[in-house]
Coordinates of C-alpha atoms in Angstrom, one line a residue:
M1 CA 17.2 244.8 -41.8
K2 CA 13.8 243.6 -41.3
R3 CA 12.6 246.0 -38.7
L4 CA 11.1 248.9 -40.6
T5 CA 13.5 251.6 -39.5
V6 CA 15.8 253.8 -41.6
V7 CA 18.5 254.4 -39.0
A8 CA 19.2 258.1 -38.9
A9 CA 22.2 257.4 -36.8
T10 CA 25.4 255.9 -38.2
A11 CA 26.3 253.5 -35.4
A12 CA 25.5 249.8 -35.8
M13 CA 22.9 248.2 -33.5
V14 CA 24.1 245.7 -31.0
A15 CA 23.4 242.1 -32.0
A16 CA 23.5 239.5 -29.2
P17 CA 24.2 235.8 -29.2
L18 CA 22.4 232.4 -29.0
A19 CA 21.6 228.8 -29.9
T20 CA 18.6 226.5 -30.1
P21 CA 18.2 223.2 -28.5
A22 CA 17.5 221.7 -31.9
Q23 CA 20.7 222.8 -33.4
A24 CA 22.7 221.9 -30.3
E25 CA 21.8 218.2 -30.7
P26 CA 24.5 216.2 -32.6
A27 CA 23.2 214.3 -35.5
A28 CA 23.0 210.5 -35.2
A29 CA 25.6 208.6 -37.2
G30 CA 24.6 208.1 -40.8
S31 CA 21.6 210.5 -40.5
A32 CA 21.2 213.9 -42.0
A33 CA 21.9 216.9 -39.7
P34 CA 18.9 218.0 -37.8
A35 CA 16.7 220.6 -39.6
E36 CA 13.9 222.7 -38.4
Y37 CA 10.4 222.9 -40.0
V38 CA 7.2 224.7 -39.4
V39 CA 4.1 222.6 -39.8
L40 CA 0.6 224.0 -40.2
Y41 CA -2.2 221.8 -39.1
R42 CA -5.3 221.6 -41.3
E43 CA -8.2 223.6 -39.8
G44 CA -10.5 221.4 -37.9
A45 CA -7.9 218.6 -37.5
A46 CA -7.3 217.2 -34.1
A47 CA -3.9 218.3 -32.7
A48 CA -3.2 214.7 -31.6
D49 CA -3.7 213.4 -35.2
A50 CA -1.3 216.1 -36.5
Q51 CA 1.3 215.3 -34.0
K52 CA 1.1 211.6 -34.7
A53 CA 1.7 212.3 -38.4
I54 CA 4.7 214.4 -37.5
E55 CA 6.2 211.7 -35.3
A56 CA 5.5 209.1 -38.0
A57 CA 7.4 211.2 -40.5
G58 CA 10.4 211.3 -38.1
G59 CA 9.8 214.7 -36.5
S60 CA 9.9 215.9 -32.9
V61 CA 7.7 218.8 -31.9
I62 CA 9.8 221.6 -30.2
K63 CA 6.8 223.9 -29.6
V64 CA 3.2 224.2 -30.8
N65 CA 0.6 226.9 -30.9
T66 CA -2.6 225.0 -30.6
E67 CA -4.8 228.1 -31.2
V68 CA -3.4 228.5 -34.7
G69 CA -2.3 225.0 -35.3
L70 CA 1.4 225.8 -35.9
A71 CA 4.2 223.6 -34.8
T72 CA 8.0 224.0 -34.9
V73 CA 9.5 220.6 -35.5
S74 CA 13.0 219.2 -35.5
T75 CA 13.9 216.2 -37.7
A76 CA 16.9 214.4 -39.1
N77 CA 14.7 212.9 -41.9
A78 CA 15.7 214.5 -45.2
G79 CA 12.3 213.3 -46.6
F80 CA 10.2 214.8 -43.8
A81 CA 8.3 217.4 -45.8
G82 CA 7.4 214.9 -48.5
A83 CA 6.2 212.3 -45.9
L84 CA 3.9 214.8 -44.3
R85 CA 2.3 216.4 -47.3
G86 CA -0.1 213.4 -47.8
S87 CA -1.5 213.6 -44.3
A88 CA -5.1 214.6 -43.9
A89 CA -4.2 216.4 -40.7
I90 CA -1.6 218.6 -42.2
E91 CA -2.2 221.7 -44.4
G92 CA 1.4 222.7 -45.0
V93 CA 5.0 222.0 -44.1
A94 CA 8.1 224.1 -44.9
R95 CA 11.7 224.6 -43.8
N96 CA 12.0 227.1 -41.0
Q97 CA 15.1 229.1 -39.9
S98 CA 18.1 226.9 -40.1
I99 CA 18.7 226.2 -36.4
G100 CA 17.7 223.5 -34.7
S101 CA -15.1 240.1 -25.3
A102 CA -16.4 242.9 -27.4
P103 CA -18.9 245.7 -26.6
D104 CA -22.4 246.0 -28.0
D105 CA -22.1 246.5 -31.8
A106 CA -24.7 249.2 -31.8
A107 CA -23.1 251.2 -29.0
A108 CA -19.7 250.8 -30.7
S109 CA -21.0 252.1 -34.0
A110 CA -22.6 255.0 -32.3
A111 CA -19.3 255.9 -30.7
A112 CA -17.5 255.8 -34.0
K113 CA -20.1 257.9 -35.7
K114 CA -20.0 260.6 -33.0
A115 CA -16.2 260.8 -33.1
V116 CA -16.2 261.3 -36.9
E117 CA -19.0 263.9 -36.7
R118 CA -17.0 265.8 -34.0
A119 CA -13.9 265.7 -36.2
A120 CA -15.9 267.2 -39.1
K121 CA -16.9 270.1 -36.8
T122 CA -13.3 270.5 -35.7
D123 CA -12.3 270.9 -39.4
A124 CA -14.7 273.8 -39.8
V125 CA -13.6 275.5 -36.6
E126 CA -9.9 275.1 -37.5
K127 CA -10.5 276.6 -41.0
E128 CA -12.8 279.5 -40.0
G129 CA -11.7 280.2 -36.4
R130 CA -13.4 283.0 -34.5
G131 CA -13.7 286.4 -36.1
G132 CA -11.3 285.2 -38.9
K133 CA -8.6 284.3 -36.5
P134 CA -7.3 280.7 -35.9
F135 CA -9.1 279.0 -33.1
K136 CA -6.9 278.1 -30.1
W137 CA -7.8 275.1 -28.0
G138 CA -6.3 276.6 -24.8
R139 CA -3.2 275.8 -22.8
N140 CA -1.8 272.3 -23.3
V141 CA -0.9 269.8 -20.6
K142 CA 2.5 270.7 -19.1
D143 CA 5.2 269.9 -21.6
E144 CA 7.9 267.4 -20.9
P145 CA 11.5 268.7 -20.9
L146 CA 12.2 267.5 -24.5
A147 CA 8.8 268.4 -25.8
D148 CA 10.3 271.1 -28.1
L149 CA 12.1 268.2 -30.0
Q150 CA 8.9 266.3 -30.5
W151 CA 7.5 267.9 -33.7
D152 CA 5.7 264.6 -34.3
M153 CA 3.5 265.1 -31.3
K154 CA 2.5 268.5 -32.6
Q155 CA 1.8 267.2 -36.1
I156 CA -0.9 264.8 -34.8
H157 CA -2.0 267.2 -32.0
A158 CA -1.2 264.7 -29.3
D159 CA 0.0 267.4 -27.0
Q160 CA -3.4 269.1 -27.2
A161 CA -5.3 265.8 -27.0
H162 CA -3.8 265.2 -23.6
R163 CA -6.1 267.9 -22.2
F164 CA -8.9 265.5 -22.9
E165 CA -7.5 262.0 -22.8
Q166 CA -4.1 260.7 -21.7
G167 CA -5.0 257.0 -21.8
D168 CA -6.3 254.5 -19.3
K169 CA -4.0 252.1 -17.3
G170 CA -6.5 249.4 -18.2
V171 CA -5.7 249.7 -21.9
L172 CA -2.9 247.3 -22.8
V173 CA -0.6 248.0 -25.8
G174 CA 1.5 245.1 -27.0
I175 CA 4.9 245.8 -28.5
L176 CA 5.7 243.0 -31.0
D177 CA 9.4 244.0 -31.5
T178 CA 12.9 243.3 -30.4
G179 CA 12.0 243.7 -26.7
V180 CA 11.4 246.6 -24.4
D181 CA 13.8 248.1 -21.8
G182 CA 11.5 248.0 -18.9
S183 CA 14.0 249.7 -16.6
H184 CA 14.2 252.9 -18.8
P185 CA 13.0 255.7 -16.5
D186 CA 10.7 257.0 -19.2
I187 CA 9.1 253.6 -19.7
A188 CA 9.2 251.9 -16.3
P189 CA 6.1 253.6 -14.8
N190 CA 3.9 252.2 -17.6
F191 CA 5.6 248.8 -18.1
D192 CA 3.8 245.6 -17.1
R193 CA 6.5 243.1 -16.4
R194 CA 4.1 240.4 -15.2
L195 CA 2.2 240.2 -18.5
S196 CA 5.3 240.7 -20.7
R197 CA 6.8 237.7 -22.5
N198 CA 9.7 236.9 -24.7
F199 CA 8.7 234.5 -27.5
T200 CA 12.2 234.2 -29.0
V201 CA 15.3 232.1 -28.4
D202 CA 18.6 233.7 -29.4
L203 CA 20.0 232.0 -32.5
P204 CA 23.6 231.6 -33.7
A205 CA 23.7 231.3 -37.5
D206 CA 21.8 230.4 -40.6
A207 CA 22.2 227.4 -42.9
N208 CA 25.2 229.0 -44.7
G209 CA 26.9 230.0 -41.4
A210 CA 26.0 233.7 -41.5
V211 CA 25.7 235.0 -37.9
I212 CA 22.1 235.8 -36.7
D213 CA 22.6 236.5 -33.0
G214 CA 25.8 234.7 -32.1
K215 CA 26.7 232.2 -29.4
C216 CA 24.8 232.0 -26.2
E217 CA 27.9 232.5 -24.0
E218 CA 28.4 235.9 -25.7
D219 CA 25.0 237.1 -24.4
P220 CA 25.4 239.6 -21.5
D221 CA 22.9 237.7 -19.4
G222 CA 24.5 234.3 -20.1
S223 CA 21.4 232.6 -21.4
C224 CA 19.7 231.8 -24.7
T225 CA 16.4 233.4 -23.6
D226 CA 16.6 237.1 -22.6
P227 CA 14.5 238.4 -19.7
N228 CA 11.1 239.9 -20.7
D229 CA 12.2 243.4 -19.8
V230 CA 15.4 243.6 -22.0
D231 CA 16.0 245.1 -25.4
E232 CA 19.5 244.4 -26.9
D233 CA 18.6 246.1 -30.2
G234 CA 16.9 249.4 -29.2
H235 CA 14.2 249.3 -31.8
G236 CA 11.4 248.0 -29.5
T237 CA 12.3 250.5 -26.8
H238 CA 12.0 253.4 -29.2
V239 CA 8.6 252.1 -30.4
A240 CA 7.3 251.5 -26.8
S241 CA 8.1 255.0 -25.6
S242 CA 6.7 256.6 -28.7
I243 CA 3.3 255.1 -27.7
A244 CA 3.3 255.4 -23.9
A245 CA 6.2 257.3 -22.3
P246 CA 4.6 258.9 -19.2
I247 CA 4.3 262.6 -18.4
N248 CA 6.8 262.6 -15.5
K249 CA 8.9 265.7 -16.0
L250 CA 11.6 263.6 -17.6
G251 CA 12.5 263.4 -21.3
I252 CA 9.5 262.9 -23.7
S253 CA 5.8 262.0 -23.6
G254 CA 4.2 259.3 -25.6
V255 CA 1.0 259.7 -27.6
A256 CA -0.9 257.8 -24.9
P257 CA 1.1 258.5 -21.7
K258 CA -1.1 256.6 -19.2
V259 CA -1.7 253.3 -21.0
T260 CA 0.1 250.1 -20.1
I261 CA 3.0 248.7 -22.2
V262 CA 3.3 244.9 -22.6
N263 CA 6.5 243.6 -24.2
L264 CA 5.5 240.8 -26.6
R265 CA 8.9 240.1 -28.0
A266 CA 8.9 238.5 -31.4
G267 CA 12.2 239.8 -32.8
Q268 CA 15.8 238.5 -32.5
D269 CA 18.5 240.8 -31.1
S270 CA 19.7 241.1 -34.7
G271 CA 16.4 242.4 -36.0
Y272 CA 15.1 239.2 -37.6
F273 CA 11.4 238.3 -37.0
F274 CA 10.5 234.6 -37.5
L275 CA 7.0 233.1 -38.0
Q276 CA 6.5 231.1 -34.8
P277 CA 7.3 233.9 -32.4
T278 CA 5.0 236.3 -34.3
V279 CA 2.1 233.7 -34.1
D280 CA 2.7 233.0 -30.5
A281 CA 2.8 236.7 -29.6
L282 CA -0.4 237.4 -31.4
T283 CA -2.4 234.6 -29.9
Y284 CA -1.1 235.5 -26.4
A285 CA -2.2 239.1 -27.0
G286 CA -5.7 237.9 -27.7
D287 CA -5.7 235.6 -24.7
I288 CA -4.7 238.2 -22.1
G289 CA -6.9 241.1 -23.4
V290 CA -4.3 243.3 -25.1
D291 CA -6.2 246.1 -26.9
V292 CA -3.7 247.3 -29.5
V293 CA -0.5 245.8 -30.9
N294 CA 2.2 247.5 -32.9
M295 CA 4.1 245.5 -35.5
S296 CA 7.0 247.5 -37.0
Y297 CA 8.5 244.7 -39.0
Y298 CA 8.0 242.1 -41.7
I299 CA 8.2 238.4 -41.1
D300 CA 11.5 236.9 -42.4
P301 CA 12.8 235.6 -44.7
W302 CA 10.6 237.0 -47.5
L303 CA 9.8 240.7 -47.8
F304 CA 7.0 239.6 -50.1
N305 CA 5.3 236.2 -49.9
C306 CA 4.1 234.7 -53.2
A307 CA 1.9 231.6 -53.6
D308 CA 3.2 230.6 -57.0
N309 CA 6.0 233.0 -58.2
P310 CA 7.9 231.1 -60.9
A311 CA 11.1 232.8 -59.6
D312 CA 10.8 230.5 -56.5
S313 CA 11.4 226.8 -56.2
P314 CA 8.5 224.6 -55.3
E315 CA 9.8 224.3 -51.7
E316 CA 10.0 228.1 -51.4
Q317 CA 6.5 228.5 -52.8
A318 CA 5.2 226.1 -50.2
Q319 CA 7.0 227.9 -47.5
Q320 CA 5.5 231.3 -48.5
R321 CA 1.9 229.8 -48.8
L322 CA 2.3 228.4 -45.3
Y323 CA 3.5 231.7 -43.9
I324 CA 0.6 233.6 -45.4
A325 CA -2.0 231.1 -44.0
A326 CA -0.4 230.8 -40.5
T327 CA 0.0 234.6 -40.1
Q328 CA -3.6 235.3 -41.1
R329 CA -4.9 232.7 -38.7
A330 CA -3.0 234.3 -35.8
L331 CA -4.2 237.8 -36.8
D332 CA -7.8 236.5 -37.1
Y333 CA -7.4 235.0 -33.6
A334 CA -6.2 238.3 -32.1
H335 CA -8.7 240.4 -34.0
A336 CA -11.6 238.3 -32.9
R337 CA -10.5 238.8 -29.3
G338 CA -10.5 242.5 -29.4
V339 CA -6.9 243.4 -30.5
T340 CA -6.5 246.3 -32.9
L341 CA -3.6 245.5 -35.2
V342 CA -1.3 248.3 -36.4
S343 CA 1.7 247.8 -38.7
A344 CA 4.4 249.8 -40.5
A345 CA 3.9 250.1 -44.3
G346 CA 7.6 249.5 -45.2
N347 CA 10.7 251.5 -46.1
E348 CA 11.3 250.3 -49.6
A349 CA 10.0 253.6 -51.2
I350 CA 7.8 251.6 -53.6
D351 CA 4.2 251.4 -54.6
Y352 CA 2.9 248.1 -53.2
T353 CA 0.0 248.0 -55.6
K354 CA 2.3 247.8 -58.6
T355 CA 4.7 245.1 -60.0
N356 CA 8.0 245.6 -58.2
V357 CA 11.5 244.0 -58.0
D358 CA 12.6 242.6 -54.7
G359 CA 16.3 242.3 -54.4
G360 CA 16.4 241.5 -50.7
S361 CA 14.7 238.1 -50.3
P362 CA 15.2 235.6 -48.9
D363 CA 17.3 237.5 -46.3
Y364 CA 18.6 234.5 -44.5
A365 CA 19.2 230.9 -45.7
T366 CA 16.3 228.6 -45.0
F367 CA 17.7 225.7 -47.0
P368 CA 21.3 224.7 -46.9
G369 CA 23.1 226.1 -50.0
Q370 CA 20.2 228.4 -50.8
Q371 CA 21.0 231.5 -52.7
T372 CA 20.0 234.5 -50.6
E373 CA 18.9 238.0 -51.5
R374 CA 18.4 237.3 -55.1
T375 CA 16.4 239.5 -57.5
R376 CA 12.7 238.5 -58.0
T377 CA 9.9 240.2 -59.9
I378 CA 7.0 240.7 -57.5
P379 CA 3.4 241.0 -58.8
P380 CA 0.8 242.9 -56.6
S381 CA -0.7 239.5 -55.7
C382 CA 2.3 238.8 -53.4
V383 CA 2.0 240.1 -49.8
S384 CA 4.2 241.4 -47.2
L385 CA 3.5 240.0 -43.7
P386 CA 1.9 241.2 -41.5
N387 CA 1.2 244.6 -43.0
E388 CA -0.7 243.4 -46.0
S389 CA -2.8 240.9 -44.1
E390 CA -6.5 241.3 -43.4
H391 CA -7.5 243.3 -40.3
V392 CA -4.2 245.1 -40.2
I393 CA -3.9 248.9 -40.3
A394 CA -1.0 249.8 -42.6
V395 CA 0.7 253.1 -41.7
S396 CA 2.9 255.2 -44.0
S397 CA 5.3 257.8 -42.7
T398 CA 5.4 261.6 -42.9
G399 CA 8.1 264.2 -42.3
I400 CA 8.0 267.4 -40.4
S401 CA 6.4 269.3 -43.4
Q402 CA 3.7 266.5 -43.6
R403 CA 5.1 265.3 -46.9
K404 CA 5.3 261.5 -47.3
A405 CA 8.8 260.5 -46.2
Y406 CA 11.2 259.7 -49.0
Y407 CA 11.7 256.1 -47.8
S408 CA 8.1 255.3 -47.1
S409 CA 6.3 252.7 -49.2
Y410 CA 2.9 253.6 -50.4
G411 CA 0.0 252.5 -52.6
N412 CA -3.6 253.5 -53.2
G413 CA -5.7 250.8 -51.5
Y414 CA -2.7 249.6 -49.5
V415 CA -2.0 252.5 -47.0
D416 CA -4.8 253.0 -44.5
V417 CA -3.5 256.1 -42.6
A418 CA -0.3 258.1 -42.3
S419 CA 1.6 259.2 -39.2
P420 CA 4.9 261.0 -38.4
G421 CA 7.9 258.8 -38.7
G422 CA 10.6 261.3 -39.6
D423 CA 12.5 262.4 -42.7
V424 CA 15.9 263.9 -42.1
Y425 CA 15.9 265.4 -45.6
D426 CA 12.6 267.2 -45.2
T427 CA 14.5 270.5 -45.0
P428 CA 14.5 273.7 -47.0
G429 CA 17.8 272.7 -48.7
N430 CA 17.1 268.9 -48.8
T431 CA 20.2 268.5 -46.5
R432 CA 20.4 266.1 -43.6
D433 CA 19.0 267.3 -40.3
I434 CA 18.9 264.7 -37.6
T435 CA 16.3 266.6 -35.6
K436 CA 13.8 265.9 -38.4
A437 CA 13.8 262.2 -37.3
T438 CA 11.8 261.2 -34.3
L439 CA 13.1 261.1 -30.7
S440 CA 12.3 258.3 -28.3
A441 CA 13.8 256.2 -25.5
Y442 CA 17.1 254.4 -25.9
P443 CA 18.5 251.8 -23.5
K444 CA 21.6 253.2 -21.7
A445 CA 23.3 249.8 -22.0
L446 CA 23.3 250.1 -25.8
A447 CA 24.6 253.7 -25.7
V448 CA 27.5 252.5 -23.5
A449 CA 28.2 249.4 -25.7
N450 CA 28.2 251.5 -28.9
G451 CA 30.4 254.2 -27.4
E452 CA 27.8 256.9 -27.8
I453 CA 28.2 258.3 -24.3
D454 CA 31.4 259.2 -22.5
E455 CA 32.7 258.4 -19.0
N456 CA 30.5 261.2 -17.6
G457 CA 27.4 259.8 -19.2
D458 CA 27.2 262.6 -21.8
P459 CA 26.3 261.8 -25.5
T460 CA 29.2 261.9 -27.9
V461 CA 27.0 261.8 -31.1
D462 CA 24.3 264.0 -32.4
Y463 CA 21.6 261.4 -32.6
V464 CA 21.6 260.6 -28.8
V465 CA 20.0 263.0 -26.3
K466 CA 20.2 262.9 -22.5
D467 CA 17.8 264.3 -20.0
C468 CA 17.9 264.1 -16.2
K469 CA 15.5 264.6 -13.3
G470 CA 17.6 264.9 -10.2
S471 CA 20.0 261.9 -10.2
V472 CA 17.8 259.9 -12.6
C473 CA 18.8 260.2 -16.3
G474 CA 17.2 258.8 -19.4
Y475 CA 18.7 258.5 -22.9
Y476 CA 16.9 259.0 -26.2
Q477 CA 17.8 258.5 -29.8
Y478 CA 16.7 259.9 -33.1
L479 CA 15.3 257.3 -35.6
Q480 CA 13.2 257.5 -38.7
G481 CA 11.1 255.0 -40.5
T482 CA 7.6 253.6 -40.9
S483 CA 8.7 251.7 -37.8
M484 CA 8.3 255.1 -36.0
A485 CA 5.1 256.1 -37.8
S486 CA 3.2 253.0 -36.9
P487 CA 3.5 253.3 -33.0
R488 CA 2.3 256.9 -33.2
A489 CA -0.9 255.7 -35.0
A490 CA -1.1 252.8 -32.4
G491 CA -0.9 255.4 -29.7
V492 CA -3.9 257.2 -31.1
A493 CA -5.7 253.9 -31.3
A494 CA -4.9 253.4 -27.6
L495 CA -6.4 256.8 -26.8
I496 CA -9.5 255.8 -28.7
V497 CA -10.0 252.6 -26.7
S498 CA -9.4 254.7 -23.5
K499 CA -12.0 257.2 -24.5
Y500 CA -14.8 254.9 -25.9
G501 CA -14.0 251.5 -24.5
K502 CA -16.3 249.5 -22.3
R503 CA -15.3 247.4 -19.2
D504 CA -13.7 244.1 -20.2
R505 CA -15.5 241.5 -18.2
A506 CA -13.1 238.8 -19.1
H507 CA -9.8 240.6 -18.4
G508 CA -10.6 243.8 -16.6
G509 CA -9.6 247.1 -18.0
L510 CA -11.3 248.4 -21.2
T511 CA -12.1 246.9 -24.5
L512 CA -13.4 248.2 -27.8
D513 CA -14.1 246.3 -31.0
P514 CA -11.1 246.6 -33.4
D515 CA -13.3 247.5 -36.3
T516 CA -14.7 250.4 -34.3
V517 CA -11.2 251.6 -33.4
E518 CA -10.2 251.5 -37.0
A519 CA -13.3 253.4 -38.1
I520 CA -12.6 256.2 -35.6
L521 CA -8.9 256.3 -36.4
K522 CA -9.6 256.6 -40.1
G523 CA -12.7 258.8 -39.7
T524 CA -10.9 261.4 -37.6
A525 CA -7.6 261.4 -39.6
T526 CA -6.8 264.8 -41.3
R527 CA -7.6 264.4 -45.0
T528 CA -4.4 265.1 -46.9
A529 CA -4.3 265.4 -50.7
C530 CA -1.7 264.1 -53.0
P531 CA 1.0 266.5 -54.1
N532 CA 0.2 268.8 -57.0
P533 CA 1.4 267.5 -59.5
P534 CA 0.9 264.0 -58.0
T535 CA 4.4 262.8 -59.2
F536 CA 6.7 264.1 -56.5
T537 CA 10.5 264.3 -56.8
Y538 CA 12.5 263.8 -53.7
T539 CA 16.0 265.3 -53.6
R540 CA 18.5 264.4 -51.0
N541 CA 21.8 266.3 -50.7
L542 CA 23.9 263.7 -48.9
P543 CA 26.6 264.6 -46.4
T544 CA 29.1 263.1 -48.8
G545 CA 28.4 265.8 -51.3
S546 CA 26.4 263.7 -53.8
T547 CA 22.7 264.2 -54.6
V548 CA 20.1 261.5 -54.9
T549 CA 16.7 262.0 -56.5
A550 CA 13.6 259.7 -56.7
T551 CA 10.1 260.2 -58.0
H552 CA 7.0 258.7 -56.4
T553 CA 3.4 259.0 -57.9
C554 CA 0.5 259.5 -55.6
E555 CA -2.8 258.0 -56.8
G556 CA -6.3 258.8 -55.4
G557 CA -8.3 261.7 -54.1
T558 CA -8.1 263.8 -51.0
S559 CA -10.3 261.5 -48.9
D560 CA -8.2 258.4 -49.7
N561 CA -4.9 258.1 -51.6
G562 CA -1.7 256.1 -51.9
F563 CA 0.5 258.4 -49.9
Y564 CA -1.7 259.1 -46.9
G565 CA -4.6 256.6 -47.0
R566 CA -7.5 258.2 -45.2
G567 CA -5.2 260.9 -43.9
I568 CA -2.7 261.8 -41.1
V569 CA -3.9 260.4 -37.8
D570 CA -5.0 263.1 -35.3
A571 CA -5.2 262.4 -31.6
L572 CA -7.2 265.6 -30.8
R573 CA -9.8 265.0 -33.4
A574 CA -10.1 261.4 -32.2
V575 CA -10.7 262.1 -28.5
G576 CA -11.2 265.9 -28.1
H577 CA -14.5 267.5 -27.1

């Protein structure tokens, strides 16, 4: 799946239904079946000129993002792409899925410098202590009921950081994911339904008939567009609560328990993430003053996008070039408007800086009859989106022992920081222990649909946990993945904005230059060296009785390397006194 989660549980996620207006239209007699394209306008071109060119080529604009210059177009003209490529107003055209204000720079730099200097002092205190004994920061903020299960919070000292900073309501964190269950009792207090948006439409099937989400009438809410407070996959809800579950004497706490969650849904119920919703979500985030976004996914259908890979057809190459350009424009737009961009590094267990083999792309059929999930050789020049784009902080995953997780991708110069995302085989005997994954919120509706709770509302599986405060109960699930590491780093970024941000005159709340946030996040991360020797062998003794081993080589020094980047993020060092 495209969301960057290694599901520690064995149950399948719920995939809901849908259809697009473009696909629902019957084709005119004698014409080709309607197809959907994405069209990227040339930078500087007038939108009116681009749309005239689209219409002249037989296309009809379904939606357009004018900030980026990206349009989704429906057409029955089989020669549509060729007709557009000669237009001076168009930079690129490719088949889509197959259905129809910043603070003063000097002040910001000073804040970053002070935070890094304080972290250096913290290092010395932690090592030397007082009288040869470990230094203790004092009593933590009152633990939540399930705090003992949150080893991840302790690894990045978020529990201790809450004595100094729990986040500011004026700091907005956007969740670009499969949605957020805004009714979950451990999310609702921090959820902003007014600002939340769903940028997706549920889709039925790809060009070869493989189900993506299913038919609209199968959707529980009976529509093709889910409400902005619903998550029928569970992934986005887990991510959201990892960042900002409140301290409310129920369940867990997030890294930044007082910041505001905004659902910027860009993913399908099935876990696919398409280009237009991602672009729309990013530009909207910039427009409304979102401070941090988390992106725990890659943009489908290509795990790696290559400009000129000979393994791809000319049409496929054109599609990937367009995806790279459009995604970067959207990221640039958000970054320029104060959005710190955080993304998962990937679960392929490969070094992104080396030549690799991709056997999972394209993961859905863009072109009718297209071969899917074929094997391609991928040089380092190819990029995964959005995690390898400019301005994006790529986060690798650690287990409870602080080792890089067995599934986490890596690479010296690729990974920016590391963060706990779980590793169920990070145990003394290399045997599976579900509690070594990470625990966060889970929609009750999914637990019911998947048969994971009984008629009394009690969990029937080891990866689902229940906690109640009076008559109010919340459900939580264990998941592992760089999908889980990224939001914990995003939570630290949100604390940094809360601590050092200035009043945002345009949107209210707080704002802090994303480059400053990144400098503090990296500068206060705990430097973590490569294993010794640097080639590390992972052993997994599977429940089936078989044993799997894999070796990963860490390159770089203690201050910056391929496993941990600049180090494991540390909330206390970032905001503590």
